Short mmCIF file of C-alpha atoms in Angstrom, two decimals:
data_model
loop_
_atom_site.label_atom_id
_atom_site.label_comp_id
_atom_site.label_asym_id
_atom_site.label_seq_id
_atom_site.Cartn_x
_atom_site.Cartn_y
_atom_site.Cartn_z
CA UNK A 1 3.83 6.01 -16.57
CA UNK A 2 4.46 4.08 -13.39
CA UNK A 3 1.60 2.36 -11.63
CA UNK A 4 1.88 2.07 -7.86
CA UNK A 5 -0.23 -0.50 -6.03
CA UNK A 6 -1.30 0.09 -2.45
CA UNK A 7 -1.60 -3.15 -0.50
CA UNK A 8 -2.51 -3.87 3.10
CA UNK A 9 -1.75 -6.85 5.33
CA UNK A 10 -4.79 -8.69 6.63
CA UNK A 11 -5.09 -10.42 10.01
CA UNK A 12 -3.58 -13.63 8.54
CA UNK A 13 -0.45 -11.87 7.24
CA UNK A 14 -1.51 -11.98 3.57
CA UNK A 15 -1.03 -8.86 1.44
CA UNK A 16 -4.27 -7.69 -0.21
CA UNK A 17 -4.61 -5.21 -3.06
CA UNK A 18 -6.37 -1.98 -2.14
CA UNK A 19 -5.97 0.38 -5.11
CA UNK A 20 -3.64 1.55 -7.89
CA UNK A 21 -2.34 5.11 -8.27
CA UNK A 22 -0.06 6.88 -10.74
CA UNK A 23 1.43 9.45 -8.38
CA UNK A 24 3.82 8.18 -5.70
CA UNK A 25 3.24 11.09 -3.30
CA UNK A 26 -0.52 10.66 -3.46
CA UNK A 27 -0.16 6.89 -3.01
CA UNK A 28 2.02 7.37 0.08
CA UNK A 29 -0.41 9.87 1.65
CA UNK A 30 -3.39 7.59 1.00
CA UNK A 31 -1.61 4.54 2.43
CA UNK A 32 -0.30 6.44 5.48
CA UNK A 33 -3.72 7.87 6.31
CA UNK A 34 -5.39 4.49 5.90
CA UNK A 35 -2.71 2.72 7.97
CA UNK A 36 -3.27 5.21 10.77
CA UNK A 37 -7.07 4.85 10.66
CA UNK A 38 -7.25 1.03 10.31
CA UNK A 39 -4.18 0.03 12.35
CA UNK A 40 -2.97 -2.28 9.54
CA UNK A 41 0.40 -2.33 7.76
CA UNK A 42 0.36 -0.97 4.21
CA UNK A 43 2.96 -1.09 1.45
CA UNK A 44 3.61 0.54 -1.90
CA UNK A 45 4.66 -1.78 -4.74
CA UNK A 46 5.50 -0.75 -8.31
CA UNK A 47 4.35 -2.58 -11.44
CA UNK A 48 7.43 -4.85 -11.38
CA UNK A 49 6.65 -6.00 -7.82
CA UNK A 50 9.44 -3.97 -6.22
CA UNK A 51 8.73 -2.76 -2.69
CA UNK A 52 8.82 1.04 -2.61
CA UNK A 53 7.72 1.70 0.96
CA UNK A 54 6.33 -0.07 4.03
CA UNK A 55 4.04 1.96 6.26
CA UNK A 56 3.46 0.93 9.87
CA UNK A 57 0.35 2.23 11.67
#
């Protein structure tokens, strides 16, 4: 089973871990909603560190 980490970029440009999910669709919806509400960039990364998606607010 693939683990997908949701990370956000703080005000200094550093990527911070937010949460881990097992469903890519759910991870994308959570990250997109949070990016819209916080105004911060979010990204989805798999367990190997591969970038899956970058979400702009």
